[in-house]
Amino acid sequence: MPYAVPKLTDYSPAALEKAANECISACQAEAAEVRSDSDLKSLRDRWMARKNGILTQINDLWLKGAPKEAKRDAGMRVNELKVRITELVDAAHVTSGGDAAAESVDISLPGIRRPIGAEHPIIKTMNEIVGVFQKLGYSVAEGPVVETDYYNFEALNFPPNHPARDTQDTLFIANQQSKPQRERLLLRTHTSPVQIHTMETMRPPIRIVIPGKVHRNDPPDASHSPMFHQIEGLAVDTNITFGDLKGTLDHAMKSLFGSNVKTHFRPSFFPFTEPSAELYVSCFICGGSGKRGADNAPCRPCKQTGWIEVLGCGMVDPNVFEFVKDNGYDPKKVSGFAFGMGVDRLALLKYGVDDIQLFFQGDVRFLEQWA
Ligand SMILES: [Zn+2]
């Protein structure tokens, strides 16, 4: 039975409400059955037509027939109903039938497969190195990429005229000539400033590794990039010796490159460590022979020496502790060691890539190989 507007005899609020709800339900049901453009037109005509449309009938039957005392309430109710019916008719649209089926999702269809990303080879290498030290009880510290001269150089015992401060090596933020040198901002050239930040906030003993991006004024080529990655480590406690440094790094290199590798330290110089050394591992590509394959081809990664330089390290210079002395780092009471390595270079060796630029060009075909 199609909906027909009833004559009202009871004008109580409850009765008006009931009549209005019946009308709305009827309109909703009819709107859901629209299958064609002509159905849509019929729906509109039936409900909205000025001459004898359902809204007009309601107006006539409910409002004009209302007793005087109920007219005001009935008028408000009818106006609300007109708004609601107009919305329903305006929103009605042609559906293909079976209203629920037309709107629902067909769960038997295969879904849209989105490619899953993977760790970038640099990040992967970084996480591996950090993981080795985390197992030794080190925690991870991070710091800002934009640093002041104070943290990047001065507090790390770089003398005022050290060539590293030169704009040929360091990328400075522009227009800071009016500032005192120690406050000038630059892109950090190493992760070492985080050592100072950490010692300012944490009292000894500490064991931290610091992974991060660093920048230098190097034009890009196969082995240089103005942006690259370092991992730095710092251990400070009472009675830390060079023996602890050697033992820790030997263990770390065996974890990273295999238990067969040998380690070897050569004297070096860094402003913030004394004594300082470079750590070499026996070439994990040729096994230390300097030759590769059956035809004894020269091993390029180790330049036929059988050794690969992996990192710089040393005992923290007491002058560095002087900058954070007030937080418990009295150079007479504590000692420590620090080390820093270039992640990108290790990733090049590890994955046999011969151009560092490939890591940063974002070519998915290149990156997919390590996914
Ligand atoms: Zn080699």
mmCIF file of C-alpha atoms and ligand atoms in Angstrom:
data_model
loop_
_atom_site.group_PDB
_atom_site.id
_atom_site.type_symbol
_atom_site.label_atom_id
_atom_site.label_comp_id
_atom_site.label_asym_id
_atom_site.label_seq_id
_atom_site.Cartn_x
_atom_site.Cartn_y
_atom_site.Cartn_z
ATOM 1 C CA MET A 1 0.000 0.000 0.000
ATOM 2 C CA PRO A 2 1.522 3.322 -0.996
ATOM 3 C CA TYR A 3 1.600 5.985 1.645
ATOM 4 C CA ALA A 4 -1.461 8.187 1.917
ATOM 5 C CA VAL A 5 -1.653 11.226 4.152
ATOM 6 C CA PRO A 6 -3.971 10.409 7.069
ATOM 7 C CA LYS A 7 -6.484 12.824 8.432
ATOM 8 C CA LEU A 8 -5.579 13.828 11.956
ATOM 9 C CA THR A 9 -8.068 13.884 14.772
ATOM 10 C CA ASP A 10 -5.621 13.748 17.672
ATOM 11 C CA TYR A 11 -3.336 16.812 17.770
ATOM 12 C CA SER A 12 -1.400 15.859 20.905
ATOM 13 C CA PRO A 13 2.398 16.165 20.560
ATOM 14 C CA ALA A 14 2.718 12.373 20.687
ATOM 15 C CA ALA A 15 0.229 11.867 17.886
ATOM 16 C CA LEU A 16 1.880 14.556 15.733
ATOM 17 C CA GLU A 17 5.253 12.923 16.299
ATOM 18 C CA LYS A 18 3.930 9.506 15.306
ATOM 19 C CA ALA A 19 2.300 10.838 12.141
ATOM 20 C CA ALA A 20 5.444 12.719 11.147
ATOM 21 C CA ASN A 21 7.646 9.638 11.661
ATOM 22 C CA GLU A 22 5.365 7.478 9.537
ATOM 23 C CA CYS A 23 5.554 10.045 6.787
ATOM 24 C CA ILE A 24 9.371 10.185 6.942
ATOM 25 C CA SER A 25 9.700 6.371 6.899
ATOM 26 C CA ALA A 26 7.432 6.172 3.875
ATOM 27 C CA CYS A 27 9.484 8.773 2.015
ATOM 28 C CA GLN A 28 12.772 6.987 2.888
ATOM 29 C CA ALA A 29 11.386 3.681 1.643
ATOM 30 C CA GLU A 30 10.236 5.184 -1.647
ATOM 31 C CA ALA A 31 13.539 7.038 -2.160
ATOM 32 C CA ALA A 32 15.421 3.729 -1.771
ATOM 33 C CA GLU A 33 13.388 2.173 -4.577
ATOM 34 C CA VAL A 34 14.390 4.689 -7.262
ATOM 35 C CA ARG A 35 15.792 2.636 -10.177
ATOM 36 C CA SER A 36 15.684 5.085 -13.058
ATOM 37 C CA ASP A 37 15.546 8.751 -13.897
ATOM 38 C CA SER A 38 11.815 8.482 -14.441
ATOM 39 C CA ASP A 39 11.408 6.925 -10.941
ATOM 40 C CA LEU A 40 13.298 9.885 -9.599
ATOM 41 C CA LYS A 41 10.955 12.309 -11.343
ATOM 42 C CA SER A 42 7.881 10.431 -10.075
ATOM 43 C CA LEU A 43 9.218 10.525 -6.526
ATOM 44 C CA ARG A 44 9.750 14.255 -6.720
ATOM 45 C CA ASP A 45 6.312 14.843 -8.243
ATOM 46 C CA ARG A 46 4.529 12.628 -5.738
ATOM 47 C CA TRP A 47 6.079 14.299 -2.710
ATOM 48 C CA MET A 48 6.865 17.836 -3.757
ATOM 49 C CA ALA A 49 4.323 18.807 -6.446
ATOM 50 C CA ARG A 50 2.708 22.089 -5.551
ATOM 51 C CA LYS A 51 -0.658 20.780 -6.715
ATOM 52 C CA ASN A 52 -1.661 17.744 -4.624
ATOM 53 C CA GLY A 53 1.878 16.617 -3.732
ATOM 54 C CA ILE A 54 2.124 14.906 -0.335
ATOM 55 C CA LEU A 55 3.615 17.986 1.334
ATOM 56 C CA THR A 56 0.744 20.087 0.006
ATOM 57 C CA GLN A 57 -1.732 17.492 1.282
ATOM 58 C CA ILE A 58 -0.128 17.569 4.701
ATOM 59 C CA ASN A 59 -0.360 21.293 4.741
ATOM 60 C CA ASP A 60 -4.048 21.088 3.881
ATOM 61 C CA LEU A 61 -5.060 18.144 6.033
ATOM 62 C CA TRP A 62 -2.940 18.657 9.153
ATOM 63 C CA LEU A 63 -2.557 22.383 9.377
ATOM 64 C CA LYS A 64 -5.839 23.739 8.073
ATOM 65 C CA GLY A 65 -7.795 21.065 9.953
ATOM 66 C CA ALA A 66 -6.064 21.775 13.263
ATOM 67 C CA PRO A 67 -8.082 23.201 16.131
ATOM 68 C CA LYS A 68 -7.128 26.764 17.043
ATOM 69 C CA GLU A 69 -5.182 25.850 20.230
ATOM 70 C CA ALA A 70 -3.091 23.206 18.383
ATOM 71 C CA LYS A 71 -2.287 25.335 15.287
ATOM 72 C CA ARG A 72 1.009 26.667 16.588
ATOM 73 C CA ASP A 73 2.450 23.246 17.478
ATOM 74 C CA ALA A 74 1.102 21.659 14.324
ATOM 75 C CA GLY A 75 2.636 24.488 12.250
ATOM 76 C CA MET A 76 6.101 23.946 13.736
ATOM 77 C CA ARG A 77 5.828 20.181 13.289
ATOM 78 C CA VAL A 78 4.735 20.518 9.642
ATOM 79 C CA ASN A 79 7.554 22.943 8.864
ATOM 80 C CA GLU A 80 10.142 20.519 10.301
ATOM 81 C CA LEU A 81 8.600 17.721 8.308
ATOM 82 C CA LYS A 82 8.773 19.727 5.059
ATOM 83 C CA VAL A 83 12.470 20.372 5.585
ATOM 84 C CA ARG A 84 13.147 16.676 6.267
ATOM 85 C CA ILE A 85 11.109 15.424 3.270
ATOM 86 C CA THR A 86 12.765 17.965 0.942
ATOM 87 C CA GLU A 87 16.203 16.694 2.107
ATOM 88 C CA LEU A 88 15.215 13.083 1.495
ATOM 89 C CA VAL A 89 13.870 13.769 -2.001
ATOM 90 C CA ASP A 90 16.875 15.904 -2.911
ATOM 91 C CA ALA A 91 19.239 13.166 -1.730
ATOM 92 C CA ALA A 92 17.423 10.395 -3.605
ATOM 93 C CA HIS A 93 19.384 8.938 -6.511
ATOM 94 C CA VAL A 94 19.172 6.084 -8.974
ATOM 95 C CA THR A 95 20.431 2.793 -7.515
ATOM 96 C CA SER A 96 20.908 -0.488 -9.342
ATOM 97 C CA GLY A 97 18.611 -2.371 -6.986
ATOM 98 C CA GLY A 98 18.928 -4.442 -3.851
ATOM 99 C CA ASP A 99 19.800 -1.302 -1.867
ATOM 100 C CA ALA A 100 22.186 -2.979 0.601
ATOM 101 C CA ALA A 101 24.071 -4.908 -2.092
ATOM 102 C CA ALA A 102 24.591 -1.810 -4.247
ATOM 103 C CA GLU A 103 26.213 0.096 -1.420
ATOM 104 C CA SER A 104 28.284 -2.666 0.143
ATOM 105 C CA VAL A 105 31.852 -3.773 -0.571
ATOM 106 C CA ASP A 106 32.407 -7.027 -2.419
ATOM 107 C CA ILE A 107 34.810 -8.747 -0.033
ATOM 108 C CA SER A 108 35.533 -11.534 -2.532
ATOM 109 C CA LEU A 109 37.412 -9.105 -4.831
ATOM 110 C CA PRO A 110 41.223 -9.032 -4.458
ATOM 111 C CA GLY A 111 42.428 -5.938 -2.594
ATOM 112 C CA ILE A 112 44.731 -3.232 -3.885
ATOM 113 C CA ARG A 113 48.300 -4.309 -3.178
ATOM 114 C CA ARG A 114 50.452 -1.416 -2.043
ATOM 115 C CA PRO A 115 54.229 -1.870 -2.308
ATOM 116 C CA ILE A 116 55.795 -2.198 1.128
ATOM 117 C CA GLY A 117 58.795 0.038 1.710
ATOM 118 C CA ALA A 118 62.100 -1.222 3.031
ATOM 119 C CA GLU A 119 64.974 0.129 5.069
ATOM 120 C CA HIS A 120 67.381 2.232 3.037
ATOM 121 C CA PRO A 121 70.800 0.501 2.910
ATOM 122 C CA ILE A 122 72.336 3.367 4.916
ATOM 123 C CA ILE A 123 69.685 3.146 7.633
ATOM 124 C CA LYS A 124 70.025 -0.640 7.639
ATOM 125 C CA THR A 125 73.787 -0.391 8.131
ATOM 126 C CA MET A 126 73.291 2.252 10.807
ATOM 127 C CA ASN A 127 70.789 0.094 12.696
ATOM 128 C CA GLU A 128 73.143 -2.889 12.568
ATOM 129 C CA ILE A 129 76.030 -0.900 14.022
ATOM 130 C CA VAL A 130 73.824 0.678 16.695
ATOM 131 C CA GLY A 131 72.471 -2.805 17.502
ATOM 132 C CA VAL A 132 75.972 -4.162 18.201
ATOM 133 C CA PHE A 133 76.605 -1.436 20.770
ATOM 134 C CA GLN A 134 73.134 -1.661 22.288
ATOM 135 C CA LYS A 135 73.912 -5.282 23.137
ATOM 136 C CA LEU A 136 76.967 -4.000 24.994
ATOM 137 C CA GLY A 137 74.707 -1.768 27.100
ATOM 138 C CA TYR A 138 75.100 1.467 25.157
ATOM 139 C CA SER A 139 72.094 3.759 24.779
ATOM 140 C CA VAL A 140 71.313 5.943 21.764
ATOM 141 C CA ALA A 141 71.658 9.733 21.888
ATOM 142 C CA GLU A 142 70.711 12.236 19.209
ATOM 143 C CA GLY A 143 71.241 15.938 18.711
ATOM 144 C CA PRO A 144 70.560 18.852 16.361
ATOM 145 C CA VAL A 145 71.958 18.943 12.808
ATOM 146 C CA VAL A 146 72.279 22.740 12.994
ATOM 147 C CA GLU A 147 74.895 23.448 15.653
ATOM 148 C CA THR A 148 76.814 26.349 17.096
ATOM 149 C CA ASP A 149 80.541 26.725 16.574
ATOM 150 C CA TYR A 150 80.874 26.152 20.327
ATOM 151 C CA TYR A 151 79.503 22.595 20.267
ATOM 152 C CA ASN A 152 80.911 21.614 16.891
ATOM 153 C CA PHE A 153 84.443 22.913 17.460
ATOM 154 C CA GLU A 154 85.307 24.863 20.600
ATOM 155 C CA ALA A 155 84.090 22.405 23.252
ATOM 156 C CA LEU A 156 85.769 19.607 21.267
ATOM 157 C CA ASN A 157 89.131 21.254 21.711
ATOM 158 C CA PHE A 158 89.536 22.629 18.176
ATOM 159 C CA PRO A 159 91.901 25.609 18.430
ATOM 160 C CA PRO A 160 90.439 28.956 17.197
ATOM 161 C CA ASN A 161 92.217 28.884 13.865
ATOM 162 C CA HIS A 162 91.769 25.206 13.079
ATOM 163 C CA PRO A 163 91.330 24.758 9.314
ATOM 164 C CA ALA A 164 88.133 22.682 9.812
ATOM 165 C CA ARG A 165 86.341 25.942 10.671
ATOM 166 C CA ASP A 166 87.150 27.267 7.234
ATOM 167 C CA THR A 167 84.154 27.753 4.951
ATOM 168 C CA GLN A 168 85.921 25.510 2.475
ATOM 169 C CA ASP A 169 85.206 22.593 4.816
ATOM 170 C CA THR A 170 82.178 23.650 6.819
ATOM 171 C CA LEU A 171 78.736 24.850 5.697
ATOM 172 C CA PHE A 172 77.871 27.931 7.762
ATOM 173 C CA ILE A 173 74.433 29.514 7.970
ATOM 174 C CA ALA A 174 74.586 32.862 6.113
ATOM 175 C CA ASN A 175 74.624 36.399 7.583
ATOM 176 C CA GLN A 176 76.076 35.768 11.031
ATOM 177 C CA GLN A 177 79.139 37.977 10.810
ATOM 178 C CA SER A 178 77.865 40.158 13.671
ATOM 179 C CA LYS A 179 77.746 37.222 16.110
ATOM 180 C CA PRO A 180 80.699 36.115 18.243
ATOM 181 C CA GLN A 181 82.368 33.088 16.661
ATOM 182 C CA ARG A 182 81.205 30.556 19.250
ATOM 183 C CA GLU A 183 77.536 31.428 18.624
ATOM 184 C CA ARG A 184 77.649 31.148 14.848
ATOM 185 C CA LEU A 185 75.395 28.466 13.413
ATOM 186 C CA LEU A 186 76.613 25.762 11.065
ATOM 187 C CA LEU A 187 75.617 22.351 9.785
ATOM 188 C CA ARG A 188 77.437 19.981 12.127
ATOM 189 C CA THR A 189 80.489 18.437 10.488
ATOM 190 C CA HIS A 190 80.465 15.406 12.793
ATOM 191 C CA THR A 191 78.197 13.816 15.396
ATOM 192 C CA SER A 192 80.698 14.638 18.163
ATOM 193 C CA PRO A 193 78.801 17.744 19.439
ATOM 194 C CA VAL A 194 76.216 15.309 20.829
ATOM 195 C CA GLN A 195 78.962 14.016 23.158
ATOM 196 C CA ILE A 196 79.073 17.456 24.762
ATOM 197 C CA HIS A 197 75.274 17.846 24.870
ATOM 198 C CA THR A 198 75.011 14.446 26.544
ATOM 199 C CA MET A 199 77.738 15.117 29.102
ATOM 200 C CA GLU A 200 76.038 18.422 29.962
ATOM 201 C CA THR A 201 72.832 16.620 30.898
ATOM 202 C CA MET A 202 73.975 13.173 32.098
ATOM 203 C CA ARG A 203 76.474 12.592 34.825
ATOM 204 C CA PRO A 204 79.076 9.848 34.461
ATOM 205 C CA PRO A 205 79.197 6.921 33.982
ATOM 206 C CA ILE A 206 77.851 6.998 30.406
ATOM 207 C CA ARG A 207 77.871 4.668 27.414
ATOM 208 C CA ILE A 208 76.253 6.170 24.328
ATOM 209 C CA VAL A 209 76.169 5.751 20.567
ATOM 210 C CA ILE A 210 75.160 8.698 18.416
ATOM 211 C CA PRO A 211 73.910 8.027 14.883
ATOM 212 C CA GLY A 212 73.136 10.971 12.607
ATOM 213 C CA LYS A 213 73.485 13.096 9.510
ATOM 214 C CA VAL A 214 76.464 15.390 9.103
ATOM 215 C CA HIS A 215 77.449 17.910 6.418
ATOM 216 C CA ARG A 216 80.668 19.121 4.873
ATOM 217 C CA ASN A 217 81.448 21.433 2.029
ATOM 218 C CA ASP A 218 82.472 18.588 -0.297
ATOM 219 C CA PRO A 219 81.365 18.602 -3.922
ATOM 220 C CA PRO A 220 79.534 15.359 -4.698
ATOM 221 C CA ASP A 221 81.511 12.620 -6.460
ATOM 222 C CA ALA A 222 81.720 8.829 -6.326
ATOM 223 C CA SER A 223 83.196 8.818 -2.820
ATOM 224 C CA HIS A 224 82.088 12.201 -1.389
ATOM 225 C CA SER A 225 78.749 13.735 -0.554
ATOM 226 C CA PRO A 226 78.002 17.080 1.141
ATOM 227 C CA MET A 227 75.634 15.094 3.394
ATOM 228 C CA PHE A 228 76.625 11.794 4.942
ATOM 229 C CA HIS A 229 76.170 9.737 8.097
ATOM 230 C CA GLN A 230 78.245 8.994 11.133
ATOM 231 C CA ILE A 231 78.000 6.896 14.230
ATOM 232 C CA GLU A 232 79.877 8.113 17.195
ATOM 233 C CA GLY A 233 80.415 6.343 20.481
ATOM 234 C CA LEU A 234 81.413 7.568 23.924
ATOM 235 C CA ALA A 235 82.136 5.735 27.167
ATOM 236 C CA VAL A 236 83.083 7.637 30.316
ATOM 237 C CA ASP A 237 83.641 6.151 33.746
ATOM 238 C CA THR A 238 86.347 5.859 36.347
ATOM 239 C CA ASN A 239 89.415 3.887 35.239
ATOM 240 C CA ILE A 240 88.540 3.509 31.548
ATOM 241 C CA THR A 241 91.711 2.634 29.669
ATOM 242 C CA PHE A 242 92.903 2.223 26.116
ATOM 243 C CA GLY A 243 92.565 -1.524 26.751
ATOM 244 C CA ASP A 244 88.792 -1.069 27.176
ATOM 245 C CA LEU A 245 88.698 0.846 23.904
ATOM 246 C CA LYS A 246 90.553 -1.900 22.055
ATOM 247 C CA GLY A 247 88.495 -4.701 23.550
ATOM 248 C CA THR A 248 85.171 -2.980 22.846
ATOM 249 C CA LEU A 249 85.999 -2.113 19.250
ATOM 250 C CA ASP A 250 87.541 -5.504 18.498
ATOM 251 C CA HIS A 251 84.354 -7.171 19.726
ATOM 252 C CA ALA A 252 82.186 -4.734 17.710
ATOM 253 C CA MET A 253 84.146 -5.313 14.474
ATOM 254 C CA LYS A 254 83.859 -9.090 14.852
ATOM 255 C CA SER A 255 80.098 -8.730 15.387
ATOM 256 C CA LEU A 256 79.779 -6.537 12.299
ATOM 257 C CA PHE A 257 82.140 -8.180 9.826
ATOM 258 C CA GLY A 258 82.432 -11.756 11.099
ATOM 259 C CA SER A 259 84.402 -13.441 13.854
ATOM 260 C CA ASN A 260 87.374 -14.037 11.507
ATOM 261 C CA VAL A 261 88.349 -10.394 11.050
ATOM 262 C CA LYS A 262 91.436 -9.082 12.757
ATOM 263 C CA THR A 263 91.707 -5.547 14.090
ATOM 264 C CA HIS A 264 94.712 -3.295 14.013
ATOM 265 C CA PHE A 265 95.260 0.188 15.488
ATOM 266 C CA ARG A 266 97.525 2.862 14.005
ATOM 267 C CA PRO A 267 98.405 6.132 15.725
ATOM 268 C CA SER A 268 96.510 9.169 14.481
ATOM 269 C CA PHE A 269 95.430 12.629 15.596
ATOM 270 C CA PHE A 270 92.066 14.181 16.480
ATOM 271 C CA PRO A 271 91.692 17.403 18.501
ATOM 272 C CA PHE A 272 89.254 15.819 20.988
ATOM 273 C CA THR A 273 91.117 12.577 21.762
ATOM 274 C CA GLU A 274 94.587 11.888 23.079
ATOM 275 C CA PRO A 275 96.061 9.452 22.243
ATOM 276 C CA SER A 276 94.169 8.873 18.992
ATOM 277 C CA ALA A 277 94.128 5.957 16.589
ATOM 278 C CA GLU A 278 92.680 4.714 13.357
ATOM 279 C CA LEU A 279 91.142 1.277 13.475
ATOM 280 C CA TYR A 280 91.721 -1.083 10.564
ATOM 281 C CA VAL A 281 90.020 -4.419 10.048
ATOM 282 C CA SER A 282 91.472 -7.181 7.913
ATOM 283 C CA CYS A 283 89.740 -6.928 4.524
ATOM 284 C CA PHE A 284 86.450 -8.836 4.788
ATOM 285 C CA ILE A 285 86.242 -8.947 1.000
ATOM 286 C CA CYS A 286 89.555 -10.664 0.137
ATOM 287 C CA GLY A 287 90.110 -12.142 3.591
ATOM 288 C CA GLY A 288 93.225 -10.029 4.065
ATOM 289 C CA SER A 289 95.179 -11.385 1.078
ATOM 290 C CA GLY A 290 94.777 -8.292 -1.118
ATOM 291 C CA LYS A 291 93.820 -10.588 -4.029
ATOM 292 C CA ARG A 292 90.439 -11.784 -5.224
ATOM 293 C CA GLY A 293 89.138 -14.732 -7.170
ATOM 294 C CA ALA A 294 90.923 -17.563 -8.986
ATOM 295 C CA ASP A 295 92.892 -15.148 -11.192
ATOM 296 C CA ASN A 296 94.265 -13.285 -8.154
ATOM 297 C CA ALA A 297 92.757 -9.978 -9.281
ATOM 298 C CA PRO A 298 93.797 -7.030 -7.128
ATOM 299 C CA CYS A 299 91.286 -6.281 -4.307
ATOM 300 C CA ARG A 300 90.136 -2.709 -4.832
ATOM 301 C CA PRO A 301 88.291 -2.018 -1.539
ATOM 302 C CA CYS A 302 91.482 -2.592 0.497
ATOM 303 C CA LYS A 303 93.785 -1.281 -2.256
ATOM 304 C CA GLN A 304 95.575 -4.673 -2.105
ATOM 305 C CA THR A 305 96.807 -3.991 1.412
ATOM 306 C CA GLY A 306 94.530 -6.524 3.078
ATOM 307 C CA TRP A 307 93.364 -3.856 5.570
ATOM 308 C CA ILE A 308 90.394 -1.481 5.525
ATOM 309 C CA GLU A 309 90.265 1.651 7.653
ATOM 310 C CA VAL A 310 86.967 1.645 9.516
ATOM 311 C CA LEU A 311 86.997 4.358 12.148
ATOM 312 C CA GLY A 312 88.836 6.935 14.196
ATOM 313 C CA CYS A 313 89.028 6.608 17.968
ATOM 314 C CA GLY A 314 90.952 7.578 21.051
ATOM 315 C CA MET A 315 90.895 8.459 24.724
ATOM 316 C CA VAL A 316 88.813 11.593 25.423
ATOM 317 C CA ASP A 317 91.173 14.559 25.731
ATOM 318 C CA PRO A 318 91.108 15.957 29.310
ATOM 319 C CA ASN A 319 90.584 19.413 27.755
ATOM 320 C CA VAL A 320 87.156 18.247 26.533
ATOM 321 C CA PHE A 321 86.189 17.181 30.069
ATOM 322 C CA GLU A 322 87.105 20.675 31.291
ATOM 323 C CA PHE A 323 84.082 22.045 29.357
ATOM 324 C CA VAL A 324 81.680 19.790 31.299
ATOM 325 C CA LYS A 325 83.645 19.568 34.552
ATOM 326 C CA ASP A 326 80.754 21.027 36.586
ATOM 327 C CA ASN A 327 78.531 18.060 35.732
ATOM 328 C CA GLY A 328 80.849 15.489 37.303
ATOM 329 C CA TYR A 329 83.459 15.121 34.568
ATOM 330 C CA ASP A 330 86.529 16.026 36.546
ATOM 331 C CA PRO A 331 89.412 14.994 34.261
ATOM 332 C CA LYS A 332 91.365 13.926 37.349
ATOM 333 C CA LYS A 333 88.626 11.459 38.301
ATOM 334 C CA VAL A 334 87.072 10.171 35.085
ATOM 335 C CA SER A 335 88.422 8.941 31.789
ATOM 336 C CA GLY A 336 86.785 7.696 28.647
ATOM 337 C CA PHE A 337 87.103 6.729 25.039
ATOM 338 C CA ALA A 338 85.334 7.883 21.899
ATOM 339 C CA PHE A 339 85.095 6.590 18.354
ATOM 340 C CA GLY A 340 83.418 7.685 15.148
ATOM 341 C CA MET A 341 82.795 5.963 11.856
ATOM 342 C CA GLY A 342 81.375 6.867 8.464
ATOM 343 C CA VAL A 343 78.279 4.788 7.857
ATOM 344 C CA ASP A 344 78.056 5.506 4.130
ATOM 345 C CA ARG A 345 81.537 4.179 3.443
ATOM 346 C CA LEU A 346 80.813 0.992 5.347
ATOM 347 C CA ALA A 347 77.554 0.575 3.419
ATOM 348 C CA LEU A 348 79.471 1.011 0.132
ATOM 349 C CA LEU A 349 81.880 -1.760 1.150
ATOM 350 C CA LYS A 350 79.217 -3.996 2.573
ATOM 351 C CA TYR A 351 76.917 -3.833 -0.455
ATOM 352 C CA GLY A 352 79.652 -3.619 -3.071
ATOM 353 C CA VAL A 353 78.420 -0.256 -4.391
ATOM 354 C CA ASP A 354 81.015 1.904 -6.154
ATOM 355 C CA ASP A 355 79.283 5.315 -6.132
ATOM 356 C CA ILE A 356 77.994 6.949 -2.938
ATOM 357 C CA GLN A 357 75.670 9.195 -4.977
ATOM 358 C CA LEU A 358 73.506 6.188 -5.808
ATOM 359 C CA PHE A 359 72.401 6.068 -2.168
ATOM 360 C CA PHE A 360 70.908 9.549 -2.301
ATOM 361 C CA GLN A 361 69.407 9.817 -5.779
ATOM 362 C CA GLY A 362 66.197 8.077 -4.751
ATOM 363 C CA ASP A 363 66.148 5.752 -7.771
ATOM 364 C CA VAL A 364 63.753 3.001 -6.738
ATOM 365 C CA ARG A 365 65.368 0.495 -9.148
ATOM 366 C CA PHE A 366 68.658 0.880 -7.268
ATOM 367 C CA LEU A 367 67.140 0.852 -3.783
ATOM 368 C CA GLU A 368 64.885 -2.138 -4.462
ATOM 369 C CA GLN A 369 67.930 -4.382 -4.714
ATOM 370 C CA TRP A 370 68.467 -4.164 -0.942
ATOM 371 C CA ALA A 371 64.836 -4.474 0.075
HETATM 372 ZN ZN ZN B 1 90.794 -6.728 0.178
#
